Steps between C-alpha positions, in 0.01 A plus 500: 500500500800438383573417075639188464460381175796568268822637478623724801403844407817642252614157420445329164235172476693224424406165351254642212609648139260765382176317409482711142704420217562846361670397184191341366311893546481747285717805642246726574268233684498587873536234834304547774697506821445510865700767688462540885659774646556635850259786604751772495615378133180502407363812579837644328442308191161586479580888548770474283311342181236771575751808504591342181133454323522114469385192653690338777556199204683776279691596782638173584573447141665789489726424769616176365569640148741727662666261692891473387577130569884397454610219218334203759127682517595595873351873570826701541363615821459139660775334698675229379383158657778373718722236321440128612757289619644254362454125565751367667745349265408713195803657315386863729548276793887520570495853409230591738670319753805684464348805585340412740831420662654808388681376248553465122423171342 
């Protein structure tokens, strides 16, 4: 049976901000989170915070401490999201039209 509820596996949920407010926590309070990961992922994960001597949770946390994000938050790793174009008669328009064209505006 096939999972249907959500995102598309690898793409973010959209519509809902994070339910907790985590300014109103003290720092060392921990969220609970819901993680589902593909078999394969899994069982690496799982090996991986046991060759380690910590529980899958540490592991995770781990991982995202280490994570080098760039000045926006965006993991240095990740792709950029393509740019959107702009709406027709916006100030990007003529530009955008130009090239398209082949030529400069």
């Amino acid at each position: 049976m096939a999972d249907t509820l959500g995102a598309k596996r690898g793409r973010r949920q959209r519509g809902k901000a994070p339910r907790v407010d985590v300014s109103s926590l003290p720092d060392n309070k921990p969220i609970a989170t819901g993680l589902r990961l593909q078999p394969a992922a899994y069982q690496k994960a799982h090996r991986a915070a046991e060759a380690a001597g910590i529980s899958l949770n540490a592991y995770v946390a781990a991982l995202v401490e280490r994570d080098v994000v760039d000045g926006d938050g965006r993991p240095v790793w990740a792709p950029r999201p393509p740019a959107a174009d702009p709406l027709p008669g916006s100030e990007e328009e003529p530009e955008r039209h130009a090239r398209r064209q082949g030529r400069a505006a």
